[in-house]
PDB file of C-alpha atoms and ligand atoms in Angstrom:
ATOM      1  CA  UNK A   1       1.436  30.744  12.181  1.00  0.00           C
ATOM      2  CA  UNK A   2       2.161  32.302   8.821  1.00  0.00           C
ATOM      3  CA  UNK A   3      -0.086  32.063   5.763  1.00  0.00           C
ATOM      4  CA  UNK A   4       1.565  30.782   2.630  1.00  0.00           C
ATOM      5  CA  UNK A   5      -1.134  31.380   0.042  1.00  0.00           C
ATOM      6  CA  UNK A   6      -4.150  33.641   0.407  1.00  0.00           C
ATOM      7  CA  UNK A   7      -6.547  30.675   0.586  1.00  0.00           C
ATOM      8  CA  UNK A   8      -4.377  27.656   1.307  1.00  0.00           C
ATOM      9  CA  UNK A   9      -1.187  26.821   3.177  1.00  0.00           C
ATOM     10  CA  UNK A  10       0.144  27.709   6.666  1.00  0.00           C
ATOM     11  CA  UNK A  11       3.555  27.392   8.118  1.00  0.00           C
ATOM     12  CA  UNK A  12       4.320  27.088  11.805  1.00  0.00           C
ATOM     13  CA  UNK A  13       7.870  27.884  13.058  1.00  0.00           C
ATOM     14  CA  UNK A  14       9.816  27.190  16.120  1.00  0.00           C
ATOM     15  CA  UNK A  15       8.389  23.832  17.102  1.00  0.00           C
ATOM     16  CA  UNK A  16       9.683  20.304  17.343  1.00  0.00           C
ATOM     17  CA  UNK A  17       6.846  17.970  16.420  1.00  0.00           C
ATOM     18  CA  UNK A  18       8.370  15.260  18.674  1.00  0.00           C
ATOM     19  CA  UNK A  19       7.718  17.489  21.725  1.00  0.00           C
ATOM     20  CA  UNK A  20       4.473  19.303  21.298  1.00  0.00           C
ATOM     21  CA  UNK A  21       1.986  18.859  24.185  1.00  0.00           C
ATOM     22  CA  UNK A  22      -1.738  18.363  23.796  1.00  0.00           C
ATOM     23  CA  UNK A  23      -2.535  22.122  23.971  1.00  0.00           C
ATOM     24  CA  UNK A  24       0.198  22.873  21.454  1.00  0.00           C
ATOM     25  CA  UNK A  25      -1.145  20.129  19.183  1.00  0.00           C
ATOM     26  CA  UNK A  26      -4.732  21.400  19.420  1.00  0.00           C
ATOM     27  CA  UNK A  27      -3.441  24.762  18.181  1.00  0.00           C
ATOM     28  CA  UNK A  28      -1.464  23.147  15.389  1.00  0.00           C
ATOM     29  CA  UNK A  29      -4.543  21.065  14.366  1.00  0.00           C
ATOM     30  CA  UNK A  30      -6.667  24.245  14.220  1.00  0.00           C
ATOM     31  CA  UNK A  31      -4.025  25.931  12.041  1.00  0.00           C
ATOM     32  CA  UNK A  32      -4.147  22.866   9.731  1.00  0.00           C
ATOM     33  CA  UNK A  33      -7.929  22.919   9.393  1.00  0.00           C
ATOM     34  CA  UNK A  34      -7.711  26.658   8.643  1.00  0.00           C
ATOM     35  CA  UNK A  35      -4.842  26.279   6.090  1.00  0.00           C
ATOM     36  CA  UNK A  36      -5.598  22.814   4.624  1.00  0.00           C
ATOM     37  CA  UNK A  37      -1.868  22.349   4.141  1.00  0.00           C
ATOM     38  CA  UNK A  38       0.445  22.651   7.171  1.00  0.00           C
ATOM     39  CA  UNK A  39       4.184  23.058   6.737  1.00  0.00           C
ATOM     40  CA  UNK A  40       6.688  22.518   9.560  1.00  0.00           C
ATOM     41  CA  UNK A  41      10.280  22.831   8.529  1.00  0.00           C
ATOM     42  CA  UNK A  42      13.584  21.675  10.011  1.00  0.00           C
ATOM     43  CA  UNK A  43      12.424  18.518  11.768  1.00  0.00           C
ATOM     44  CA  UNK A  44      14.735  15.624  12.683  1.00  0.00           C
ATOM     45  CA  UNK A  45      12.647  12.484  12.796  1.00  0.00           C
ATOM     46  CA  UNK A  46      13.108   8.759  13.004  1.00  0.00           C
ATOM     47  CA  UNK A  47      10.339   6.489  11.725  1.00  0.00           C
ATOM     48  CA  UNK A  48       8.739   6.030  15.188  1.00  0.00           C
ATOM     49  CA  UNK A  49       8.669   9.802  15.709  1.00  0.00           C
ATOM     50  CA  UNK A  50       7.042  10.334  12.322  1.00  0.00           C
ATOM     51  CA  UNK A  51       4.413   7.681  12.969  1.00  0.00           C
ATOM     52  CA  UNK A  52       3.712   8.953  16.488  1.00  0.00           C
ATOM     53  CA  UNK A  53       3.179  12.491  15.280  1.00  0.00           C
ATOM     54  CA  UNK A  54       1.143  11.330  12.311  1.00  0.00           C
ATOM     55  CA  UNK A  55      -1.173   9.320  14.581  1.00  0.00           C
ATOM     56  CA  UNK A  56      -2.168  12.442  16.451  1.00  0.00           C
ATOM     57  CA  UNK A  57      -4.111  13.415  13.301  1.00  0.00           C
ATOM     58  CA  UNK A  58      -5.902  10.099  12.926  1.00  0.00           C
ATOM     59  CA  UNK A  59      -5.372   6.485  12.106  1.00  0.00           C
ATOM     60  CA  UNK A  60      -2.490   5.575   9.854  1.00  0.00           C
ATOM     61  CA  UNK A  61      -3.256   3.016   7.143  1.00  0.00           C
ATOM     62  CA  UNK A  62      -0.941   1.199   4.728  1.00  0.00           C
ATOM     63  CA  UNK A  63      -1.300   2.380   1.063  1.00  0.00           C
ATOM     64  CA  UNK A  64      -2.701  -0.084  -1.532  1.00  0.00           C
ATOM     65  CA  UNK A  65       0.557   0.160  -3.468  1.00  0.00           C
ATOM     66  CA  UNK A  66       2.387  -2.728  -1.741  1.00  0.00           C
ATOM     67  CA  UNK A  67       5.625  -2.584  -3.792  1.00  0.00           C
ATOM     68  CA  UNK A  68       6.372   0.943  -2.475  1.00  0.00           C
ATOM     69  CA  UNK A  69       5.793   0.214   1.192  1.00  0.00           C
ATOM     70  CA  UNK A  70       8.736   0.407   3.588  1.00  0.00           C
ATOM     71  CA  UNK A  71       9.892  -3.174   4.123  1.00  0.00           C
ATOM     72  CA  UNK A  72       9.793  -3.018   7.937  1.00  0.00           C
ATOM     73  CA  UNK A  73       6.957  -0.478   8.360  1.00  0.00           C
ATOM     74  CA  UNK A  74       4.147  -1.220   5.853  1.00  0.00           C
ATOM     75  CA  UNK A  75       2.195   1.845   6.979  1.00  0.00           C
ATOM     76  CA  UNK A  76       4.967   3.981   5.568  1.00  0.00           C
ATOM     77  CA  UNK A  77       5.283   4.433   1.830  1.00  0.00           C
ATOM     78  CA  UNK A  78       8.646   5.555   0.578  1.00  0.00           C
ATOM     79  CA  UNK A  79       8.405   7.936  -2.337  1.00  0.00           C
ATOM     80  CA  UNK A  80      11.223   8.004  -4.872  1.00  0.00           C
ATOM     81  CA  UNK A  81      13.079   4.823  -4.140  1.00  0.00           C
ATOM     82  CA  UNK A  82      13.692   1.965  -6.595  1.00  0.00           C
ATOM     83  CA  UNK A  83      13.306   4.444  -9.403  1.00  0.00           C
ATOM     84  CA  UNK A  84      15.423   2.452 -11.784  1.00  0.00           C
ATOM     85  CA  UNK A  85      14.495  -0.950 -13.103  1.00  0.00           C
ATOM     86  CA  UNK A  86      16.977  -3.852 -13.255  1.00  0.00           C
ATOM     87  CA  UNK A  87      17.889  -2.890 -16.820  1.00  0.00           C
ATOM     88  CA  UNK A  88      18.657   0.707 -15.720  1.00  0.00           C
ATOM     89  CA  UNK A  89      15.542   2.223 -17.307  1.00  0.00           C
ATOM     90  CA  UNK A  90      13.698   4.852 -15.298  1.00  0.00           C
ATOM     91  CA  UNK A  91      10.483   3.539 -13.788  1.00  0.00           C
ATOM     92  CA  UNK A  92       8.088   6.320 -14.849  1.00  0.00           C
ATOM     93  CA  UNK A  93       5.319   5.232 -12.527  1.00  0.00           C
ATOM     94  CA  UNK A  94       7.624   5.799  -9.525  1.00  0.00           C
ATOM     95  CA  UNK A  95       9.321   8.891 -10.860  1.00  0.00           C
ATOM     96  CA  UNK A  96       6.067  10.589 -11.806  1.00  0.00           C
ATOM     97  CA  UNK A  97       3.986   9.370  -8.860  1.00  0.00           C
ATOM     98  CA  UNK A  98       1.441  12.033  -7.977  1.00  0.00           C
ATOM     99  CA  UNK A  99       2.478  14.085 -11.011  1.00  0.00           C
ATOM    100  CA  UNK A 100       0.019  12.794 -13.588  1.00  0.00           C
ATOM    101  CA  UNK A 101      -2.491  15.461 -12.642  1.00  0.00           C
ATOM    102  CA  UNK A 102      -4.313  17.295  -9.861  1.00  0.00           C
ATOM    103  CA  UNK A 103      -5.889  14.855  -7.414  1.00  0.00           C
ATOM    104  CA  UNK A 104      -6.964  14.081  -3.905  1.00  0.00           C
ATOM    105  CA  UNK A 105      -5.657  10.921  -2.203  1.00  0.00           C
ATOM    106  CA  UNK A 106      -7.945   7.927  -1.678  1.00  0.00           C
ATOM    107  CA  UNK A 107     -11.100   8.966  -3.611  1.00  0.00           C
ATOM    108  CA  UNK A 108     -11.265   5.273  -4.589  1.00  0.00           C
ATOM    109  CA  UNK A 109     -11.907   4.264  -1.042  1.00  0.00           C
ATOM    110  CA  UNK A 110     -15.318   4.094   0.746  1.00  0.00           C
ATOM    111  CA  UNK A 111     -13.636   6.330   3.332  1.00  0.00           C
ATOM    112  CA  UNK A 112     -11.014   8.401   1.533  1.00  0.00           C
ATOM    113  CA  UNK A 113      -7.856   9.435   3.361  1.00  0.00           C
ATOM    114  CA  UNK A 114      -8.482  12.340   5.651  1.00  0.00           C
ATOM    115  CA  UNK A 115      -4.910  13.428   5.333  1.00  0.00           C
ATOM    116  CA  UNK A 116      -1.554  12.591   3.797  1.00  0.00           C
ATOM    117  CA  UNK A 117       1.687  13.504   5.500  1.00  0.00           C
ATOM    118  CA  UNK A 118       5.180  13.614   4.006  1.00  0.00           C
ATOM    119  CA  UNK A 119       8.567  13.903   5.654  1.00  0.00           C
ATOM    120  CA  UNK A 120      11.355  14.964   3.301  1.00  0.00           C
ATOM    121  CA  UNK A 121      14.597  12.957   3.458  1.00  0.00           C
ATOM    122  CA  UNK A 122      16.342  13.980   0.269  1.00  0.00           C
ATOM    123  CA  UNK A 123      15.740  16.952  -2.060  1.00  0.00           C
ATOM    124  CA  UNK A 124      17.031  17.225  -5.642  1.00  0.00           C
ATOM    125  CA  UNK A 125      19.124  20.272  -6.687  1.00  0.00           C
ATOM    126  CA  UNK A 126      16.223  21.618  -8.733  1.00  0.00           C
ATOM    127  CA  UNK A 127      12.545  20.833  -9.334  1.00  0.00           C
ATOM    128  CA  UNK A 128      10.444  18.383  -7.334  1.00  0.00           C
ATOM    129  CA  UNK A 129       7.986  20.861  -5.834  1.00  0.00           C
ATOM    130  CA  UNK A 130       4.467  19.890  -4.794  1.00  0.00           C
ATOM    131  CA  UNK A 131       1.484  22.016  -5.881  1.00  0.00           C
ATOM    132  CA  UNK A 132      -1.626  22.423  -3.696  1.00  0.00           C
ATOM    133  CA  UNK A 133      -5.006  23.911  -4.421  1.00  0.00           C
ATOM    134  CA  UNK A 134      -8.136  24.553  -2.317  1.00  0.00           C
ATOM    135  CA  UNK A 135     -11.314  22.655  -2.990  1.00  0.00           C
ATOM    136  CA  UNK A 136     -13.228  25.359  -1.059  1.00  0.00           C
ATOM    137  CA  UNK A 137     -11.929  27.985  -3.479  1.00  0.00           C
ATOM    138  CA  UNK A 138     -12.913  25.732  -6.440  1.00  0.00           C
ATOM    139  CA  UNK A 139     -16.415  25.315  -5.051  1.00  0.00           C
ATOM    140  CA  UNK A 140     -16.850  28.998  -4.213  1.00  0.00           C
ATOM    141  CA  UNK A 141     -15.846  29.967  -7.783  1.00  0.00           C
ATOM    142  CA  UNK A 142     -18.336  27.669  -9.503  1.00  0.00           C
ATOM    143  CA  UNK A 143     -21.180  29.537 -11.319  1.00  0.00           C
ATOM    144  CA  UNK A 144     -24.425  29.048  -9.403  1.00  0.00           C
ATOM    145  CA  UNK A 145     -25.943  26.974 -12.292  1.00  0.00           C
ATOM    146  CA  UNK A 146     -23.154  24.491 -11.740  1.00  0.00           C
ATOM    147  CA  UNK A 147     -23.490  24.490  -7.969  1.00  0.00           C
ATOM    148  CA  UNK A 148     -27.178  23.719  -8.373  1.00  0.00           C
ATOM    149  CA  UNK A 149     -26.581  21.034 -10.923  1.00  0.00           C
ATOM    150  CA  UNK A 150     -24.025  19.283  -8.753  1.00  0.00           C
ATOM    151  CA  UNK A 151     -25.886  19.504  -5.437  1.00  0.00           C
ATOM    152  CA  UNK A 152     -26.742  15.957  -4.291  1.00  0.00           C
ATOM    153  CA  UNK A 153     -24.857  14.332  -7.231  1.00  0.00           C
ATOM    154  CA  UNK A 154     -22.592  11.395  -6.590  1.00  0.00           C
ATOM    155  CA  UNK A 155     -19.384  10.540  -8.432  1.00  0.00           C
ATOM    156  CA  UNK A 156     -18.213   6.967  -9.008  1.00  0.00           C
ATOM    157  CA  UNK A 157     -14.502   6.530  -8.317  1.00  0.00           C
ATOM    158  CA  UNK A 158     -11.915   3.728  -8.613  1.00  0.00           C
ATOM    159  CA  UNK A 159      -8.148   3.626  -8.065  1.00  0.00           C
ATOM    160  CA  UNK A 160      -7.245   3.814 -11.772  1.00  0.00           C
ATOM    161  CA  UNK A 161     -10.246   5.823 -12.930  1.00  0.00           C
ATOM    162  CA  UNK A 162     -11.146   5.951 -16.658  1.00  0.00           C
ATOM    163  CA  UNK A 163      -7.555   5.339 -17.744  1.00  0.00           C
ATOM    164  CA  UNK A 164      -7.133   2.299 -15.493  1.00  0.00           C
ATOM    165  CA  UNK A 165      -3.815   3.676 -14.236  1.00  0.00           C
ATOM    166  CA  UNK A 166      -2.794   0.903 -11.820  1.00  0.00           C
ATOM    167  CA  UNK A 167       0.966   0.519 -12.545  1.00  0.00           C
ATOM    168  CA  UNK A 168       1.936   0.914  -8.840  1.00  0.00           C
ATOM    169  CA  UNK A 169      -0.326  -1.942  -7.801  1.00  0.00           C
ATOM    170  CA  UNK A 170       0.419  -5.616  -7.737  1.00  0.00           C
ATOM    171  CA  UNK A 171      -1.462  -7.645 -10.374  1.00  0.00           C
ATOM    172  CA  UNK A 172      -3.870  -9.135  -7.892  1.00  0.00           C
ATOM    173  CA  UNK A 173      -4.850  -5.710  -6.518  1.00  0.00           C
ATOM    174  CA  UNK A 174      -5.905  -4.053  -9.766  1.00  0.00           C
ATOM    175  CA  UNK A 175      -9.645  -4.865  -9.698  1.00  0.00           C
ATOM    176  CA  UNK A 176     -11.666  -2.114  -7.965  1.00  0.00           C
ATOM    177  CA  UNK A 177     -15.406  -1.871  -7.288  1.00  0.00           C
ATOM    178  CA  UNK A 178     -16.445   1.777  -7.702  1.00  0.00           C
ATOM    179  CA  UNK A 179     -17.300   3.778  -4.625  1.00  0.00           C
ATOM    180  CA  UNK A 180     -19.531   6.829  -4.513  1.00  0.00           C
ATOM    181  CA  UNK A 181     -18.890  10.258  -2.972  1.00  0.00           C
ATOM    182  CA  UNK A 182     -20.899  13.463  -3.208  1.00  0.00           C
ATOM    183  CA  UNK A 183     -19.219  15.871  -5.657  1.00  0.00           C
ATOM    184  CA  UNK A 184     -20.210  18.766  -3.332  1.00  0.00           C
ATOM    185  CA  UNK A 185     -18.858  17.540  -0.089  1.00  0.00           C
ATOM    186  CA  UNK A 186     -19.266  19.228   3.231  1.00  0.00           C
ATOM    187  CA  UNK A 187     -16.102  19.028   5.277  1.00  0.00           C
ATOM    188  CA  UNK A 188     -16.911  17.087   8.443  1.00  0.00           C
ATOM    189  CA  UNK A 189     -14.982  19.440  10.752  1.00  0.00           C
ATOM    190  CA  UNK A 190     -15.130  22.939   9.202  1.00  0.00           C
ATOM    191  CA  UNK A 191     -18.668  22.328   7.689  1.00  0.00           C
ATOM    192  CA  UNK A 192     -17.549  24.226   4.579  1.00  0.00           C
ATOM    193  CA  UNK A 193     -18.556  23.026   1.152  1.00  0.00           C
ATOM    194  CA  UNK A 194     -15.859  21.831  -1.212  1.00  0.00           C
ATOM    195  CA  UNK A 195     -15.719  20.597  -4.835  1.00  0.00           C
ATOM    196  CA  UNK A 196     -14.756  16.947  -4.224  1.00  0.00           C
ATOM    197  CA  UNK A 197     -13.462  15.785  -7.581  1.00  0.00           C
ATOM    198  CA  UNK A 198     -10.581  13.836  -9.037  1.00  0.00           C
ATOM    199  CA  UNK A 199     -10.272  13.586 -12.832  1.00  0.00           C
ATOM    200  CA  UNK A 200      -7.880  10.590 -12.680  1.00  0.00           C
ATOM    201  CA  UNK A 201     -10.129   8.537 -10.388  1.00  0.00           C
ATOM    202  CA  UNK A 202     -13.654   9.450 -11.360  1.00  0.00           C
ATOM    203  CA  UNK A 203     -15.452   7.104 -13.719  1.00  0.00           C
ATOM    204  CA  UNK A 204     -18.718   8.927 -14.122  1.00  0.00           C
ATOM    205  CA  UNK A 205     -21.210  11.175 -12.416  1.00  0.00           C
ATOM    206  CA  UNK A 206     -24.043   9.046 -11.326  1.00  0.00           C
ATOM    207  CA  UNK A 207     -27.458   9.505 -12.932  1.00  0.00           C
ATOM    208  CA  UNK A 208     -26.188  11.252 -16.049  1.00  0.00           C
ATOM    209  CA  UNK A 209     -25.973   9.946 -19.611  1.00  0.00           C
ATOM    210  CA  UNK A 210     -22.357   8.952 -20.499  1.00  0.00           C
ATOM    211  CA  UNK A 211     -21.892  11.966 -22.781  1.00  0.00           C
ATOM    212  CA  UNK A 212     -23.283  14.457 -20.305  1.00  0.00           C
ATOM    213  CA  UNK A 213     -21.207  12.925 -17.527  1.00  0.00           C
ATOM    214  CA  UNK A 214     -17.994  13.136 -19.607  1.00  0.00           C
ATOM    215  CA  UNK A 215     -18.710  16.709 -20.556  1.00  0.00           C
ATOM    216  CA  UNK A 216     -19.347  17.682 -16.969  1.00  0.00           C
ATOM    217  CA  UNK A 217     -16.131  15.890 -15.926  1.00  0.00           C
ATOM    218  CA  UNK A 218     -14.225  17.982 -18.582  1.00  0.00           C
ATOM    219  CA  UNK A 219     -15.831  21.134 -17.253  1.00  0.00           C
ATOM    220  CA  UNK A 220     -14.973  20.349 -13.622  1.00  0.00           C
ATOM    221  CA  UNK A 221     -11.412  19.477 -14.585  1.00  0.00           C
ATOM    222  CA  UNK A 222     -11.155  23.005 -16.056  1.00  0.00           C
ATOM    223  CA  UNK A 223     -12.633  24.610 -12.961  1.00  0.00           C
ATOM    224  CA  UNK A 224     -11.033  22.654 -10.114  1.00  0.00           C
ATOM    225  CA  UNK A 225      -8.014  24.895  -9.862  1.00  0.00           C
ATOM    226  CA  UNK A 226      -8.461  28.652  -9.176  1.00  0.00           C
ATOM    227  CA  UNK A 227      -5.609  31.146  -9.666  1.00  0.00           C
ATOM    228  CA  UNK A 228      -5.549  32.482  -6.099  1.00  0.00           C
ATOM    229  CA  UNK A 229      -6.463  29.194  -4.375  1.00  0.00           C
ATOM    230  CA  UNK A 230      -2.982  27.685  -4.754  1.00  0.00           C
ATOM    231  CA  UNK A 231       0.260  27.135  -2.857  1.00  0.00           C
ATOM    232  CA  UNK A 232       3.481  25.713  -4.252  1.00  0.00           C
ATOM    233  CA  UNK A 233       5.767  23.953  -1.831  1.00  0.00           C
ATOM    234  CA  UNK A 234       9.520  23.915  -2.535  1.00  0.00           C
ATOM    235  CA  UNK A 235      10.909  21.160  -0.388  1.00  0.00           C
ATOM    236  CA  UNK A 236      13.869  21.288   2.036  1.00  0.00           C
ATOM    237  CA  UNK A 237      15.229  18.317   3.816  1.00  0.00           C
ATOM    238  CA  UNK A 238      13.522  17.965   7.189  1.00  0.00           C
ATOM    239  CA  UNK A 239      10.099  19.430   6.047  1.00  0.00           C
ATOM    240  CA  UNK A 240       6.958  17.798   7.419  1.00  0.00           C
ATOM    241  CA  UNK A 241       3.894  18.646   5.346  1.00  0.00           C
ATOM    242  CA  UNK A 242       0.363  17.427   5.942  1.00  0.00           C
ATOM    243  CA  UNK A 243      -2.533  18.125   3.610  1.00  0.00           C
ATOM    244  CA  UNK A 244      -6.246  17.637   4.086  1.00  0.00           C
ATOM    245  CA  UNK A 245      -7.618  15.493   1.295  1.00  0.00           C
ATOM    246  CA  UNK A 246     -11.179  16.546   2.194  1.00  0.00           C
ATOM    247  CA  UNK A 247     -10.597  20.105   1.038  1.00  0.00           C
ATOM    248  CA  UNK A 248      -7.481  20.227  -1.140  1.00  0.00           C
ATOM    249  CA  UNK A 249      -5.991  18.911  -4.372  1.00  0.00           C
ATOM    250  CA  UNK A 250      -2.316  18.375  -5.015  1.00  0.00           C
ATOM    251  CA  UNK A 251       0.107  17.392  -7.705  1.00  0.00           C
ATOM    252  CA  UNK A 252       3.792  16.605  -7.792  1.00  0.00           C
ATOM    253  CA  UNK A 253       5.846  18.563 -10.313  1.00  0.00           C
ATOM    254  CA  UNK A 254       7.686  15.401 -11.428  1.00  0.00           C
ATOM    255  CA  UNK A 255      10.279  17.517 -13.144  1.00  0.00           C
ATOM    256  CA  UNK A 256      13.538  16.947 -11.199  1.00  0.00           C
ATOM    257  CA  UNK A 257      16.710  15.445 -12.546  1.00  0.00           C
ATOM    258  CA  UNK A 258      15.841  11.667 -12.424  1.00  0.00           C
ATOM    259  CA  UNK A 259      19.408  10.658 -11.487  1.00  0.00           C
ATOM    260  CA  UNK A 260      19.090  12.705  -8.246  1.00  0.00           C
ATOM    261  CA  UNK A 261      17.329  11.521  -5.118  1.00  0.00           C
ATOM    262  CA  UNK A 262      13.977  12.947  -4.041  1.00  0.00           C
ATOM    263  CA  UNK A 263      12.823  10.836  -1.103  1.00  0.00           C
ATOM    264  CA  UNK A 264       9.947  11.118   1.362  1.00  0.00           C
ATOM    265  CA  UNK A 265       8.327   8.983   3.978  1.00  0.00           C
ATOM    266  CA  UNK A 266       4.643   9.126   3.386  1.00  0.00           C
ATOM    267  CA  UNK A 267       1.629   8.097   5.470  1.00  0.00           C
ATOM    268  CA  UNK A 268      -2.070   7.964   4.707  1.00  0.00           C
ATOM    269  CA  UNK A 269      -4.327   8.961   7.599  1.00  0.00           C
ATOM    270  CA  UNK A 270      -8.012   8.198   8.069  1.00  0.00           C
ATOM    271  CA  UNK A 271     -10.513   9.540  10.537  1.00  0.00           C
ATOM    272  CA  UNK A 272     -10.752   6.196  12.322  1.00  0.00           C
TER     273      UNK A 272
HETATM  274  O1  AKG B   1       5.566  13.565  -4.235  1.00  0.00           O
HETATM  275  C1  AKG B   1       4.752  14.499  -4.167  1.00  0.00           C
HETATM  276  O2  AKG B   1       5.042  15.716  -4.233  1.00  0.00           O
HETATM  277  C2  AKG B   1       3.313  14.175  -3.855  1.00  0.00           C
HETATM  278  C3  AKG B   1       2.930  12.802  -4.354  1.00  0.00           C
HETATM  279  C4  AKG B   1       1.489  12.494  -4.051  1.00  0.00           C
HETATM  280  O3  AKG B   1       0.635  12.797  -4.787  1.00  0.00           O
HETATM  281  C5  AKG B   1       1.188  11.747  -2.814  1.00  0.00           C
HETATM  282  O4  AKG B   1       2.103  11.425  -2.080  1.00  0.00           O
HETATM  283  O5  AKG B   1       0.005  11.526  -2.601  1.00  0.00           O
HETATM  284 FE1  FE2 B   2      -1.304  12.214  -4.015  1.00  0.00          FE
END
């Protein structure tokens, strides 16, 4: 196991994820909890292999964006396909998916995704990296006045957040009832505290006046990323990368030549 960033990211070499036994997996899982983002390069996977491996981390759920699901395997989302509309225009929602800002996947859900895993099928000649950042580092770096102010506070979240960004959803799926999560969230497995926050999905911080809530959201947006709590992943074909949505943020660079392919299989994983 090799550390990629000082506080986030680990890479494990010399394994075939199709073949690891239970003891090997337990070790890998511990490395993932430790690193929040686990990178395994050079894998050759078919869809059943990818699903089988992903299910060792938890339960795989189809993503609410129905139009981007794999036609034969709804639990797999395919990133980067159907990028051009019938008239040849670039579909920005598909091209920029995950690149609008730092986020965690599934904050709009009563039970957010524990993890997201990607398998890289095609990589553009330049650009297309994914950025990761540690929520533990973000929490640790908060001034104590803010830690105290946030303790016990709940955030209200929906899919599209304040901007109602729902372009990837079908019309009938665009109405969301807000769900509530503690902003200071204790990770259920490591028991460490993390700043659980998502500027694109949060509506308000419960119990605060609108202005105060918006100001606090602004301040947390400024503070969610710390300089040494980051890792930037440059993709190669065959990479399998899983991140822990309970303790990390991520963002796609969304900067690659649009005429080139950048394709991943993607799964969302819950605890149960
Ligand atoms: O394509 C990427 O680099 C990440 C996209 C993203 O945010 C996601 O799959 O949840
Ligand atoms: Fe994401």
